[in-house]
Each structure stands twice: as C-alpha cells, then as structure tokens.
Tab-separated table of C-alpha atoms in Angstrom:
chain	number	residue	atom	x	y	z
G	1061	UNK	CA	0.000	0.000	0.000
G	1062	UNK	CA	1.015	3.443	-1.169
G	1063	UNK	CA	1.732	6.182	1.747
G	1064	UNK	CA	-0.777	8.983	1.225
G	1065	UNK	CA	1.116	12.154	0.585
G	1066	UNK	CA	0.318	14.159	3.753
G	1067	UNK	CA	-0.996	17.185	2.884
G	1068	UNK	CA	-2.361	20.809	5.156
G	1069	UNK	CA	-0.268	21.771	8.212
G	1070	UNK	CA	0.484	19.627	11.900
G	1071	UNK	CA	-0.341	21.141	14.983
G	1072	UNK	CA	3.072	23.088	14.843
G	1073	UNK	CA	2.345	24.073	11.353
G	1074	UNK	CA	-0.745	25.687	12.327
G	1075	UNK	CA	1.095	27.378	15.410
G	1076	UNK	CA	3.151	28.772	12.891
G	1077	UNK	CA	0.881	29.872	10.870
G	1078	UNK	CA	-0.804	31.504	13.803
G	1079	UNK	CA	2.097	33.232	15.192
G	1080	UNK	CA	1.963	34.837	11.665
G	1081	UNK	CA	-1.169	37.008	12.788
G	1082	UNK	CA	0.859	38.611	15.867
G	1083	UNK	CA	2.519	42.354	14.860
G	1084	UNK	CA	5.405	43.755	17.286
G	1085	UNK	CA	4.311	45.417	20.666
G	1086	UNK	CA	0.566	42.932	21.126
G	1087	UNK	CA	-0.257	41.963	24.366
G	1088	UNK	CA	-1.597	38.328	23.909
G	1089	UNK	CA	-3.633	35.480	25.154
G	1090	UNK	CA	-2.663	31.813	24.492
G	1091	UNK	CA	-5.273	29.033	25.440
G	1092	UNK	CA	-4.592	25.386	25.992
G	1093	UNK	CA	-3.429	22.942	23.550
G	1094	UNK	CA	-2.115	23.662	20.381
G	1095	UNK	CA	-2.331	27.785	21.178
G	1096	UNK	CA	0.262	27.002	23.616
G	1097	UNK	CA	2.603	26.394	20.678
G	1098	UNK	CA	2.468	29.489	19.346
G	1099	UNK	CA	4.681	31.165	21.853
G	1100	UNK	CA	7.960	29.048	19.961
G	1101	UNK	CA	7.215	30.546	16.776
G	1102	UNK	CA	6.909	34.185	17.842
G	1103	UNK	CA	10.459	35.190	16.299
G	1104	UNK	CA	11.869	38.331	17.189
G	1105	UNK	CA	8.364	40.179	17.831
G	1106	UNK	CA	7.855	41.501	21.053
G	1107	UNK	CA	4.387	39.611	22.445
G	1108	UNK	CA	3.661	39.755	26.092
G	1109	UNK	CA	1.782	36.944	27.039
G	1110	UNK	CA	-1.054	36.941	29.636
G	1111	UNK	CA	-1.858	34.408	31.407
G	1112	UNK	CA	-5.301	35.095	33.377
G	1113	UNK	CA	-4.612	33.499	37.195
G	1114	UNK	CA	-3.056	37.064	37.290
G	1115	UNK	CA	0.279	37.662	35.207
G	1116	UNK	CA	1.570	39.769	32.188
G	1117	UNK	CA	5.176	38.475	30.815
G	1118	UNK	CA	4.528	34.535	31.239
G	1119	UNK	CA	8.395	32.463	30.737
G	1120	UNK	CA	8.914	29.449	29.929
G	1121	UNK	CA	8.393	26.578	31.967
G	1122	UNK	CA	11.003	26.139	34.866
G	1123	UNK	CA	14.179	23.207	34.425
G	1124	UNK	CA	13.530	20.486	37.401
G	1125	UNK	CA	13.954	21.541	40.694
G	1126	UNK	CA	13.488	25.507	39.935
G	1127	UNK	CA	9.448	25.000	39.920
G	1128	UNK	CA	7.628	27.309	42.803
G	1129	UNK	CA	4.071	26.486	43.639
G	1130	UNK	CA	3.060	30.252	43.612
G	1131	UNK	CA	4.019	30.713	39.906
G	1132	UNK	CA	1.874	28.673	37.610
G	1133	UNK	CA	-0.336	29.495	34.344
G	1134	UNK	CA	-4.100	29.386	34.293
G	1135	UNK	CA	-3.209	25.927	33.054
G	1136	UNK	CA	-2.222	24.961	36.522
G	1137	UNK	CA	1.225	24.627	35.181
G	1138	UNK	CA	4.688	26.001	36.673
G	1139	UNK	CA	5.876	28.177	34.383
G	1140	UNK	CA	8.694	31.160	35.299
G	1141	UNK	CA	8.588	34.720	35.068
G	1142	UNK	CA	10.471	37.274	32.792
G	1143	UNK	CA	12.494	40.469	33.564
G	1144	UNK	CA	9.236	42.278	32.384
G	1145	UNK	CA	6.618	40.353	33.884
G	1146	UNK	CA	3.820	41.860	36.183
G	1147	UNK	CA	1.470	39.903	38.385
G	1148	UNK	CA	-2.229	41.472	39.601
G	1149	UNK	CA	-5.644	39.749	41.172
G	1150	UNK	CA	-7.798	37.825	38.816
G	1151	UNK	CA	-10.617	41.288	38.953
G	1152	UNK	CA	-7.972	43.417	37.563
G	1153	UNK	CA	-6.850	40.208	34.964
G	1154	UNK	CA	-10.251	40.009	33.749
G	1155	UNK	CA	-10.899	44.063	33.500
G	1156	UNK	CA	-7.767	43.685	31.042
G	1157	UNK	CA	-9.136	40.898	29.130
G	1158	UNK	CA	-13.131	42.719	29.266
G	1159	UNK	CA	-11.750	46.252	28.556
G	1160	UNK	CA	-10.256	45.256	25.139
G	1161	UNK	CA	-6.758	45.722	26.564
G	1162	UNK	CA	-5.417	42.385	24.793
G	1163	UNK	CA	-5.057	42.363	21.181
G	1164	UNK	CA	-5.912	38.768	20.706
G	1165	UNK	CA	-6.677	35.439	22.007
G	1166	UNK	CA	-5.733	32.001	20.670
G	1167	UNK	CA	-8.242	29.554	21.198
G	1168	UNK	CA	-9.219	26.046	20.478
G	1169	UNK	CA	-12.316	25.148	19.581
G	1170	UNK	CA	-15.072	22.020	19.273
G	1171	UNK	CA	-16.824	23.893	17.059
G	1172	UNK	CA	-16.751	27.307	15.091
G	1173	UNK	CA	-20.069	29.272	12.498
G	1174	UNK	CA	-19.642	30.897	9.414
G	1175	UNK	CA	-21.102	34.012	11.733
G	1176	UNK	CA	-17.881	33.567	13.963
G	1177	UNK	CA	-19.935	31.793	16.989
G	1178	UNK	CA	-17.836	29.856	19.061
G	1179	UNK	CA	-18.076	26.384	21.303
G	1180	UNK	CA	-15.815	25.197	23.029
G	1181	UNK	CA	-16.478	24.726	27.163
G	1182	UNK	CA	-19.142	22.096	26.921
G	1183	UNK	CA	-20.566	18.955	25.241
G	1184	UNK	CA	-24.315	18.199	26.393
G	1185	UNK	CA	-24.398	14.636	28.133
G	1186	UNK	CA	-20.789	14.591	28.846
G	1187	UNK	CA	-18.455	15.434	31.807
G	1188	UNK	CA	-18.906	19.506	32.293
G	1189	UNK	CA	-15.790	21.266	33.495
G	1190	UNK	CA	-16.380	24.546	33.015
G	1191	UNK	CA	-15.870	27.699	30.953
G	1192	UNK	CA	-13.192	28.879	33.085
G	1193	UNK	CA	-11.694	32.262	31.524
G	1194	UNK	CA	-13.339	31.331	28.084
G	1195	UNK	CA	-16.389	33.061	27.807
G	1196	UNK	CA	-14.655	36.382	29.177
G	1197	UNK	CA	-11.564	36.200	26.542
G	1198	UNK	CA	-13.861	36.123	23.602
G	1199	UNK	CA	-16.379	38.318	24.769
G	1200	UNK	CA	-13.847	40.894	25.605
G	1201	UNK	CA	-9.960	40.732	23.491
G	1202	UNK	CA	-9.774	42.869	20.436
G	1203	UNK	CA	-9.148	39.590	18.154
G	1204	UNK	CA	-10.268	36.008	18.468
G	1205	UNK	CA	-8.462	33.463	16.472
G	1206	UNK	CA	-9.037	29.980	16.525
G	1207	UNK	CA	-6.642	27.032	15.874
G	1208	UNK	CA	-8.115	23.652	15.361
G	1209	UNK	CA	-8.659	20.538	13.042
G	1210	UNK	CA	-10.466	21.381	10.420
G	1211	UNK	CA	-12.898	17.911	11.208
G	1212	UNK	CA	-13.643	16.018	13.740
G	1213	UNK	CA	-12.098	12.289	13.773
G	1214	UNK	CA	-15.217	11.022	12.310
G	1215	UNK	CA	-14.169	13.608	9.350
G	1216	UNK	CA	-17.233	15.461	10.179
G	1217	UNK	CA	-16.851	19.455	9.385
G	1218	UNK	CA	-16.162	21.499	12.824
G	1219	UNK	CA	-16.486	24.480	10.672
G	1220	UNK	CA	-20.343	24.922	10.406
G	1221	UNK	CA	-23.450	26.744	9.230
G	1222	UNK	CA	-24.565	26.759	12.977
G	1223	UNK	CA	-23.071	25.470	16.385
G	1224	UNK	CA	-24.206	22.690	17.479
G	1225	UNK	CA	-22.560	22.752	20.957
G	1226	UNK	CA	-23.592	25.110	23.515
G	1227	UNK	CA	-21.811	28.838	22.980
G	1228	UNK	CA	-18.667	30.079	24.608
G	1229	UNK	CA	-19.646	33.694	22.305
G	1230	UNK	CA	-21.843	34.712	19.574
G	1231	UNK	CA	-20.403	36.368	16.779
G	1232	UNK	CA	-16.925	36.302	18.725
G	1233	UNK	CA	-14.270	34.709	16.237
G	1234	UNK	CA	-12.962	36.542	13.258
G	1235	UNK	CA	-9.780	33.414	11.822
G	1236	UNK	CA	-9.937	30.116	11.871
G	1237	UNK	CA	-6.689	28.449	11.549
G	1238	UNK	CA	-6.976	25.179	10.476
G	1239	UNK	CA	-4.996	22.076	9.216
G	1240	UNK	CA	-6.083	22.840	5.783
G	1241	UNK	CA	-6.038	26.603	5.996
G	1242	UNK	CA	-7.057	30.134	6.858
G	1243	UNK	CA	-10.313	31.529	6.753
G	1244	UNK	CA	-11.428	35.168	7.787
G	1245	UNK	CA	-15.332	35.281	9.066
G	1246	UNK	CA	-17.100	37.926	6.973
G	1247	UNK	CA	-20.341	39.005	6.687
G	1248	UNK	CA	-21.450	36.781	4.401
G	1249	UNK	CA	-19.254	33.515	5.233
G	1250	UNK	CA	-16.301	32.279	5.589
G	1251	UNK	CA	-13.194	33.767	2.781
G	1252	UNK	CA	-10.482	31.829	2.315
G	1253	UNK	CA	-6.958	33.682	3.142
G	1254	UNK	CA	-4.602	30.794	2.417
G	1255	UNK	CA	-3.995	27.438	1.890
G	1256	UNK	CA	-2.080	25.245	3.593
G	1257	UNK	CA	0.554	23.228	1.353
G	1258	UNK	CA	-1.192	20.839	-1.001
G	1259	UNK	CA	-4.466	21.789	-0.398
G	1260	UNK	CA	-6.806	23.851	-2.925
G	1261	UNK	CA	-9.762	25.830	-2.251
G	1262	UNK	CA	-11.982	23.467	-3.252
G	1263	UNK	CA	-10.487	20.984	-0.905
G	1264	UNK	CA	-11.572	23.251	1.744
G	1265	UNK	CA	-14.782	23.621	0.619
G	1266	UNK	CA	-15.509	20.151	0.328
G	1267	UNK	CA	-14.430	19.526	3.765
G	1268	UNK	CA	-16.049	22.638	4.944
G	1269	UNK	CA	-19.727	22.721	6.301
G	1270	UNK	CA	-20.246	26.222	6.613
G	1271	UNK	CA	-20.744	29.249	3.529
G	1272	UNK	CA	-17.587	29.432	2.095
G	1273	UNK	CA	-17.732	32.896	0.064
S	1465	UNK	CA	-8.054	46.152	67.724
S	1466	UNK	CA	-6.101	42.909	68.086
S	1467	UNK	CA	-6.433	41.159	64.705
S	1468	UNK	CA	-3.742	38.942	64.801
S	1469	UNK	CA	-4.815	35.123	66.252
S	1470	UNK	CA	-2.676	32.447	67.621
S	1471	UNK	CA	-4.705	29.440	65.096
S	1472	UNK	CA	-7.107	28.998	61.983
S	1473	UNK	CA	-9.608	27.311	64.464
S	1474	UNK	CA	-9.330	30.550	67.154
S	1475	UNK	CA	-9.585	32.712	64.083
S	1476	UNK	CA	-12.748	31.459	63.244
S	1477	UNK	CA	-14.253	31.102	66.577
S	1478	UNK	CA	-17.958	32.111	66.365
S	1479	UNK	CA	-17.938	32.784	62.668
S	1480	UNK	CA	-19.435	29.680	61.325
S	1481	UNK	CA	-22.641	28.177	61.058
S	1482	UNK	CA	-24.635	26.044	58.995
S	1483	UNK	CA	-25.906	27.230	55.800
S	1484	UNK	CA	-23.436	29.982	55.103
S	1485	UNK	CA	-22.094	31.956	52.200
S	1486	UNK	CA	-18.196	31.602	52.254
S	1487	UNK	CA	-16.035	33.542	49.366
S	1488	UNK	CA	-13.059	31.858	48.891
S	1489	UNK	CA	-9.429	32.823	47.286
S	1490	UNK	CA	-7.060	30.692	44.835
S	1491	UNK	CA	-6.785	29.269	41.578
S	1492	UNK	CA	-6.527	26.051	41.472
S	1493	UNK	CA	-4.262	24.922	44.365
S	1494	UNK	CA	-2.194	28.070	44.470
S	1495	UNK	CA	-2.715	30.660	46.582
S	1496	UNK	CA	-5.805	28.434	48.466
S	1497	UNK	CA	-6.084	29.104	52.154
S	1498	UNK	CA	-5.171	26.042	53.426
S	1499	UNK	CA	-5.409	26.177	56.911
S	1500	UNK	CA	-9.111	28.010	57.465
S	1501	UNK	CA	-10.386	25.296	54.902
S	1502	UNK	CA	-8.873	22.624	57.128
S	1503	UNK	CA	-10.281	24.238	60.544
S	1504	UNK	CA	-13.572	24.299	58.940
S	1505	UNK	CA	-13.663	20.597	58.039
S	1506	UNK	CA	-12.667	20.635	61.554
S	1507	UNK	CA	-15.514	22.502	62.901
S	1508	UNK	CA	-17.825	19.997	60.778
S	1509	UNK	CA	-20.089	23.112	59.593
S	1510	UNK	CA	-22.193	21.994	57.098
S	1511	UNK	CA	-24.848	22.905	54.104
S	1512	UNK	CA	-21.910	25.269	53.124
S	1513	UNK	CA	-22.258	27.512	49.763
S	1514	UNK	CA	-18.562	28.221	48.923
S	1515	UNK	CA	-17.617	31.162	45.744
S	1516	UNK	CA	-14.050	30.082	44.852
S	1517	UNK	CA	-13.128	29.717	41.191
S	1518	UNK	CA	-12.201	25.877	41.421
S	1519	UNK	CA	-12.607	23.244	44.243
S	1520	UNK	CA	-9.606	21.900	44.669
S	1521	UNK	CA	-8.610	18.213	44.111
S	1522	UNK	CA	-9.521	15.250	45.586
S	1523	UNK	CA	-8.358	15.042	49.200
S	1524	UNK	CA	-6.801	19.051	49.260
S	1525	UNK	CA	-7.986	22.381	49.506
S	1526	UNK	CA	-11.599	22.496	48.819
S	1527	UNK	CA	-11.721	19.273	48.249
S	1528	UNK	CA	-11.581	17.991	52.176
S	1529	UNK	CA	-15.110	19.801	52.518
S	1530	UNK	CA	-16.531	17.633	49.862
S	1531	UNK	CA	-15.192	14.725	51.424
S	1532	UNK	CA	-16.921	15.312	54.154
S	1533	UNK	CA	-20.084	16.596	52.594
S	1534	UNK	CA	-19.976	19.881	54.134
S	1535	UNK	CA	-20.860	21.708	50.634
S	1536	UNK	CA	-24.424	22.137	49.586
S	1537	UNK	CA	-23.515	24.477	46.294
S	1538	UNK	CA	-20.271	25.796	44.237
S	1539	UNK	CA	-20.220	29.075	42.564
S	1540	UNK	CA	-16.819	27.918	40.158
S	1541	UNK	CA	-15.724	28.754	36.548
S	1542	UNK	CA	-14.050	25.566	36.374
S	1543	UNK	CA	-14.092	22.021	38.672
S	1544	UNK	CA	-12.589	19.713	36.366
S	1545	UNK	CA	-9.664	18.536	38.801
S	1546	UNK	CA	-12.334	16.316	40.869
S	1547	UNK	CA	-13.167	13.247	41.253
S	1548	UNK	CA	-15.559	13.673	43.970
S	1549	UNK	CA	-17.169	16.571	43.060
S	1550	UNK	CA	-18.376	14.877	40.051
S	1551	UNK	CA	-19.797	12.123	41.444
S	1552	UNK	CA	-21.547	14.502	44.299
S	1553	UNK	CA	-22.925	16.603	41.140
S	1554	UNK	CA	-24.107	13.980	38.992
S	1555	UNK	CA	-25.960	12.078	42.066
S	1556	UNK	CA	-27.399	15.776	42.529
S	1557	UNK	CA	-26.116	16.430	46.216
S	1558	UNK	CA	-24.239	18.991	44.982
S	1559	UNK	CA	-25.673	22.226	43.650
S	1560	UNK	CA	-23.248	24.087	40.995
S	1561	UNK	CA	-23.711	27.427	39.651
S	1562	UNK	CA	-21.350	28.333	36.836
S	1563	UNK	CA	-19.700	31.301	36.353
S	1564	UNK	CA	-17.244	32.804	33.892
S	1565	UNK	CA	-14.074	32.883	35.724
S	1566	UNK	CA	-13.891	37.377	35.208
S	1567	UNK	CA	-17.707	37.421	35.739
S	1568	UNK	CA	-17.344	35.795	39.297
S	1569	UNK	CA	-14.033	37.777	40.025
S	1570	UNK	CA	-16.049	40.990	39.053
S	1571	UNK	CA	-18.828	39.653	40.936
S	1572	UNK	CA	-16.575	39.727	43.940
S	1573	UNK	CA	-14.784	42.646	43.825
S	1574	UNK	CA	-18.278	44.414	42.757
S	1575	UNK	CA	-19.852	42.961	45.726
S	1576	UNK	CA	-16.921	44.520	48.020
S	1577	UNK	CA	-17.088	48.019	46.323
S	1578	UNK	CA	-20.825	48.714	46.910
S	1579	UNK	CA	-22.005	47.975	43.565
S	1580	UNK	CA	-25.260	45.528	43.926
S	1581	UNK	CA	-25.134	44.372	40.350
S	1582	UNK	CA	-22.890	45.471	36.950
S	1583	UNK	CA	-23.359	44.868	32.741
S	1584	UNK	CA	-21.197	42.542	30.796
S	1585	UNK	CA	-21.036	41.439	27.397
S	1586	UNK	CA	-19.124	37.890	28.835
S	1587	UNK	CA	-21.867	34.979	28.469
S	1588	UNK	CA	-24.305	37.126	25.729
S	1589	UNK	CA	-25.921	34.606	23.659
S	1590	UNK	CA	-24.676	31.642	25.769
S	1591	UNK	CA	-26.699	29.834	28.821
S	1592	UNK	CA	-24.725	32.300	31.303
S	1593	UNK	CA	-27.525	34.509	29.787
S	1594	UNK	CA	-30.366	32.872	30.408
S	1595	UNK	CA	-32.952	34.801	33.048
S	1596	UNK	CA	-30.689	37.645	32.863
S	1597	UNK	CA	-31.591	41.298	32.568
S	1598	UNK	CA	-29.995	41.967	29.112
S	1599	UNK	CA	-29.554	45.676	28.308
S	1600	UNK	CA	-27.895	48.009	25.176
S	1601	UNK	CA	-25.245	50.347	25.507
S	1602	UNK	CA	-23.885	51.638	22.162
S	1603	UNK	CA	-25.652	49.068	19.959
S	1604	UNK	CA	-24.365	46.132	21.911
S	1605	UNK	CA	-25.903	43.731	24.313
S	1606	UNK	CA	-24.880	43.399	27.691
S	1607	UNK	CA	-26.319	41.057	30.965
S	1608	UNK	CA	-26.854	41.827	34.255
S	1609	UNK	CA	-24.665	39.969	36.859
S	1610	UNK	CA	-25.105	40.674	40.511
S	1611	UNK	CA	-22.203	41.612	43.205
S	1612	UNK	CA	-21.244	38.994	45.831
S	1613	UNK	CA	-21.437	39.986	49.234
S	1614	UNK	CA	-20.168	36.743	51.809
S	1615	UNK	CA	-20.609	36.095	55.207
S	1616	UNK	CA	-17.670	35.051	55.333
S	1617	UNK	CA	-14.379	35.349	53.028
S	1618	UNK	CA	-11.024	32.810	53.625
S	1619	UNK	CA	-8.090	34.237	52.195
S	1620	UNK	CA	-4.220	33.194	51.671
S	1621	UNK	CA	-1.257	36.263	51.324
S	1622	UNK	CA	2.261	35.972	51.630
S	1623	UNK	CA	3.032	38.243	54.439
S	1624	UNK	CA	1.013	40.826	56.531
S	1625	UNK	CA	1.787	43.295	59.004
S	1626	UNK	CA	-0.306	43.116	62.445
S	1627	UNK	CA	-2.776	45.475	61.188
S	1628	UNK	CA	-3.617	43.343	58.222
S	1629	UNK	CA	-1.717	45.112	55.235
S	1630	UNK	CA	-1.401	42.380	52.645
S	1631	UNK	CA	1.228	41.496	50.277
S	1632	UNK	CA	0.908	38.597	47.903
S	1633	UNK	CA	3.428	36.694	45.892
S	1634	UNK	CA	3.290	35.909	42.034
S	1635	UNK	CA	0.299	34.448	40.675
S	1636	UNK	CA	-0.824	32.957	44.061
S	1637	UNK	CA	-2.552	36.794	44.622
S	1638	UNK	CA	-5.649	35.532	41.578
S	1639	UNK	CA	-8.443	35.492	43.581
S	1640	UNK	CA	-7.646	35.919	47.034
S	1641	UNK	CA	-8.317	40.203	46.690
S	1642	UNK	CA	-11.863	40.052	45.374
S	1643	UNK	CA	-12.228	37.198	47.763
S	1644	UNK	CA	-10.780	39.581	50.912
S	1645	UNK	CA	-13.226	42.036	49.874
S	1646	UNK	CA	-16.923	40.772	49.169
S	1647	UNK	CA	-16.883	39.119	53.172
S	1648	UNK	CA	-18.719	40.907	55.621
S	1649	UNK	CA	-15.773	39.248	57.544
S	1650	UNK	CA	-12.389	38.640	56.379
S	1651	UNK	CA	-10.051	35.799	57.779
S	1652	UNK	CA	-6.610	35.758	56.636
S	1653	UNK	CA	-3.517	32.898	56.256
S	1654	UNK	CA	0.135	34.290	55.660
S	1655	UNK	CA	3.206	32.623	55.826
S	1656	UNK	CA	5.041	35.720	57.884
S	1657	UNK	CA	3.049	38.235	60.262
S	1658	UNK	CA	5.941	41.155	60.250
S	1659	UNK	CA	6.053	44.395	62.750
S	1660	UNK	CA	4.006	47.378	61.660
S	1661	UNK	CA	6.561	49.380	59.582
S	1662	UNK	CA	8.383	46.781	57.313
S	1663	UNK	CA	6.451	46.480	54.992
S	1664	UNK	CA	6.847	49.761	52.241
S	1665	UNK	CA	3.186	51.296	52.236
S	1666	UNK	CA	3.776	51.876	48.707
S	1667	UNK	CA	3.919	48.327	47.726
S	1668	UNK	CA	0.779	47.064	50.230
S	1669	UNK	CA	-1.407	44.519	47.689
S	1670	UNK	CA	-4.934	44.901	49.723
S	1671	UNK	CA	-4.834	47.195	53.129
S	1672	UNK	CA	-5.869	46.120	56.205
S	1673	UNK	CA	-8.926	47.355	56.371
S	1674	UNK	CA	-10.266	44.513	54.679
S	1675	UNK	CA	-8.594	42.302	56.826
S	1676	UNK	CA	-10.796	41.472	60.580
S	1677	UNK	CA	-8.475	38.630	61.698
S	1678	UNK	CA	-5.416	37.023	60.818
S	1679	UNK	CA	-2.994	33.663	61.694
S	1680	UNK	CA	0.205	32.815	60.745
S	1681	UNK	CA	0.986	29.008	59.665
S	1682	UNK	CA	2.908	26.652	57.686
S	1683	UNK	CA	1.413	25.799	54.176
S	1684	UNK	CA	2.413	22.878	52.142
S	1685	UNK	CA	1.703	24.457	48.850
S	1686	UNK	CA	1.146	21.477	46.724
S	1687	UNK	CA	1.379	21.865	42.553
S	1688	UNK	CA	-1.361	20.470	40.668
S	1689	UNK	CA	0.722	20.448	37.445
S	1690	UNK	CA	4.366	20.227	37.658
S	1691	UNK	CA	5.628	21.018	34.077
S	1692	UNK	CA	9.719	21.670	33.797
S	1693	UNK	CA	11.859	22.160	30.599
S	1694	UNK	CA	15.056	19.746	29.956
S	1695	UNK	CA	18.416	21.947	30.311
S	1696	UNK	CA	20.115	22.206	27.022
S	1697	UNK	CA	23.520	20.154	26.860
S	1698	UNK	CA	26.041	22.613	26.004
C-alpha cells in the first residue's frame, strides 16, 4: 500500500501559521493545547503573554527543581517569570481581558459558524468542566483566532453553518486556523486567506460545512 | 483592635454556622487558604455555599469539605480537577452554579465596592444569559450579573503586618483580593506576620482594612501540574 502524501499543516504548522497574525508590541492570550505552541514561533516580535490566574510576561516553563508552587499558568502549570513580567488579582486580569486591553486570544475550539460563533467549554451529556476564563476572553480581546482541526475524527466538518454545541460567544471569532487553511469570518461567510501546502480551495470547501464565500 | 490570632480554628471562633455563604481565594491549588479550609472541616459546619473559582482536588484544599459533605452548592468557573465533586454533582447532592471565571471575580470585587449588580457582554448569547436582565449600551448587548457579598471570606497572602496590610506573591494573589473584599468578615492565612513598619506602604497589595483577623501558619503548597523544561547540553 502506497503512503498517502500528507498534505495541510500539523499542529506546529498551524502554530506557525498563527504566530503569523501577531505584529510587534501585542499583548496576547494563548489558550490550551495547540495555542500554547504558538509562543515558539513568535520570532523576534515583542508579544507579552497573559496568562489570566493574574500575570503579564509569562516564561517558559522552569528546568527540574526551579518549579515554585506560587508561579503557575491558568493551566495549573509552573511556568517562570520574565524580567518584564507583572502579576495582579484575577478582577484586575479580567478588566484587562473585558476592557479590550489584549489584542488577541488564541483559542481552540469544538466547534466554530460561518457568523464567527464559538463552542468550546461544553458537550451536552458529557463530563462539564467549566468555561473557566473562556467566555470572558472572547467576549472581551480585540481579536479572536481559533486554531483547530479542520474535522472532527469522524471527518465530520467542525467548521459549520450553525453550532451545534452550547456557545462560549456569539459572533466572537474573526480566523480560523486550520490544518487545511485560513479563513477570515465575513459578513457573508467564511473567505479563504490561504492554503495550507497541497491543499486547494476546493479541498476546503468540500471539507467545509459552513458558507464558504 | 487585636487582629492577629494564635490558630485557623481561634480565628474562626464564632464565625461559622450552617448554611453559610463563604467567598473563597485561589486558583486552582495556588494561593488556596489552606489552613481556614482545614479548621472548617474541623468545625464539621455543614450545608456550606462556597464562591471560589475551582474546588480543589480530591483530598486538598476544597476538596476535604466535599469529602466530608460539608458543601451544599459551588459558585466555580471551572471544577474539572475532581473526582468527587463529580460524582456529588451527577448524584445531585451537589448544587453548581457556573460562572465565567472574570464574571465571578467581578462579581466579587463588585460585591466589596458597593455595587449591587454590573453589565457585561461575557456569556451574551450563551446559557450564562439565560434569566438575565440583558440591556444596550452603544448598539451592543450586555447582561446583568449581581455583586457577591459573603458572610464570610477565607483568604491566603504571603506576608502581613499586624494590622492586616497584605502582600501577595506571584500568581498565588488571583483570587484571594476580590475574595478579601466581598466578606462581611475577612479571615486571613500568611506565611510571615511582620512588625508594623516593614512592609513599604507603597507596595501594600490589599490594606488592612479589609482584613478582621489574621494567623500565621505553615502551608504545604502542593502543585497540581508540575511542568519543567530539559536543560540544554552545552
């Protein structure tokens, strides 16, 4: 049997492609996941990265035996701080995130409309977490991207006419980065901005649910 | 006024009773007041509704009141870290009320300021909205969330001086400030009680004035996710 010829982006081809959206000077959120992997592809930019337990100027994680239990990222991880790094309560973390003070958030996502509604906290009949600093992040940065598969692993679209999933916002996202591309929500639908290598436009809109303009 | 105790359980002597409203600080297991949650499995007071944006884990922090069924309802963004707590929700002995992890910090620190209820566009057109007074400014919807006042807040700093001047350290401040503020009371855990003086007034996290009682104690500080990098060989 012939090896199929991979084609789109990995998950660090899609952080790259993501860190591609962040300009010199942004203040930034990265969620869980494969947002996390952004923050290796940032270059020479300057990006501060928030982390929302409290903390501007997030570092790396610490090398054994250098973790401290009162320095961790909303992930619960122990991560270190930088020479610029600032630390506040979780009121004043969230009046940065709800005042429009960060530039963007990278997100993952179950789920994402061509109107730029997003789910991504909850999945009826299953185990229910919580939206933890979700729902305030897209309600609140300047610019929501999201980062994600562009299906399911039954192949079904994620990229959809409607939600199906319970909202984390309405009208909240405005890229999708995905394995097989980038698409910017418009009015209308969903405009393709690039392709990833080896796939065509209408290979995205064949494996696209939602109104591909 | 003496605010300064001598133990969590003294400290909390004639605060607690069944039923109550307790605002707690933390996220995750960092920055959790340790020893007031462990004085108040202690004290066995039960039917407890506890703000506090996680519950712990299994057998620590917040946890140890599930364990011993103390808590009748959660106000949490996020309770994912617990075994128990999911099997006390799903059998419906335990009451949960999401909120959005800014929305129930605002909610705090709202509650503490004198402000009964606020707008915010976090949760439009999700369930967080539903029953909510929804209102426009500028063309855009907002909801109505209410402040929290506690009876009753249980809070973790790094240091105070004797008359309750706070200072935190690193992310383990998150909550505990809203927290602090939205009790009618205020207990506080720090690791070092200092003279009146030391500490530089300009650099005083939450002043004492929020601050009715106080202990000083050994916390164990346990880290829910212990993530490290590998040195590079040179």
């Amino acid at each position: 049997m012939m090896a199929s010829e991979k084609k789109g982006w990995d998950r660090n081809g899609m952080a790259e492609r993501a860190a591609q959206e962040l300009e010199d000077g942004m203040y930034v959120n990265l969620g869980i996941g494969i947002p996390t992997l952004v923050a290796n592809y940032v270059g020479e930019k300057d990006i501060t990265l928030q982390s929302e337990n409290g903390m501007l100027g997030m570092g790396p994680f610490p090398y054994e035996g250098e973790e401290d239990p009162d320095l961790i990222n909303a992930g619960k991880q122990t991560i270190t701080e930088l020479s610029r790094t600032a630390y506040f309560d979780s009121a004043t973390s969230f009046g940065m995130i709800r005042g429009g003070k960060i530039a963007a958030a990278i997100l993952g996502a179950m789920e994402v409309s061509e109107k730029g509604d997003l789910a991504n906290w909850m999945i009826p009949g299953k185990l229910v977490k919580g939206m933890g600093g979700a729902m305030d992040l897209v309600a609140g940065v300047g610019r929501v991207i999201v980062v994600m598969d562009h299906q399911n692993k039954h192949g079904d679209s994620k990229v959809l006419h409607e939600c199906t999933l319970p909202l984390t916002g309405k009208g909240v996202v405005d890229l999708i980065i995905t394995n097989l591309g980038v698409l910017e929500v418009g009015k209308k639908g969903l405009h393709i901005v690039e392709t990833a290598p080896g796939v065509s436009h209408d290979d995205i809109r064949a494996a696209t649910e939602a109104t591909v303009v | 006024m003496k605010k300064v105790y001598g133990s969590a359980a003294e400290a909390l002597a004639g605060l607690l009773h069944d039923g109550m409203f307790i605002a707690a600080g933390g996220f995750g297991l960092c920055g959790i007041p340790e020893l007031l949650i462990d004085a108040i499995v202690a004290s066995g007071t039960k039917s407890l509704t506890i703000a506090s944006n996680n519950c712990g884990v299994d057998g620590f922090g917040l946890g140890k009141l599930l364990d011993t069924k103390q808590i009748k309802k959660m106000l949490s963004s996020y309770v994912g870290e617990n075994a128990e707590f999911m099997r006390q929700y799903l059998s419906g002995e335990l009451e949960l009320e999401f909120n959005p992890q800014g929305t129930l910090a605002e909610r705090m620190r709202a509650g503490g300021s004198g402000i009964p209820g606020f707008y915010t566009k976090t949760g439009v057109g999700t369930v967080i909205a539903e029953g909510k007074d929804v209102k426009v400014f500028d063309g855009q919807d907002y909801i109505l969330e209410r402040g929290i006042v506690a009876d009753l807040s249980i809070v973790k700093a790094w240091k105070a001086d004797d008359t309750g001047n706070l200072v935190f350290r690193k992310t383990a401040r998150n909550f505990n400030p809203p927290a602090a503020m939205c009790g009618k009371v205020c207990v506080v855990e720090v690791e070092e009680i200092v003279p009146r003086g030391s500490l530089d007034p300009d650099h005083i996290h939450l002043p004492g004035i929020y601050v009715h009682r106080l202990i000083q104690g050994e916390h164990e500080k346990r880290i829910e996710q212990r993530t490290v990098r590998q040195r590079e060989i040179a």
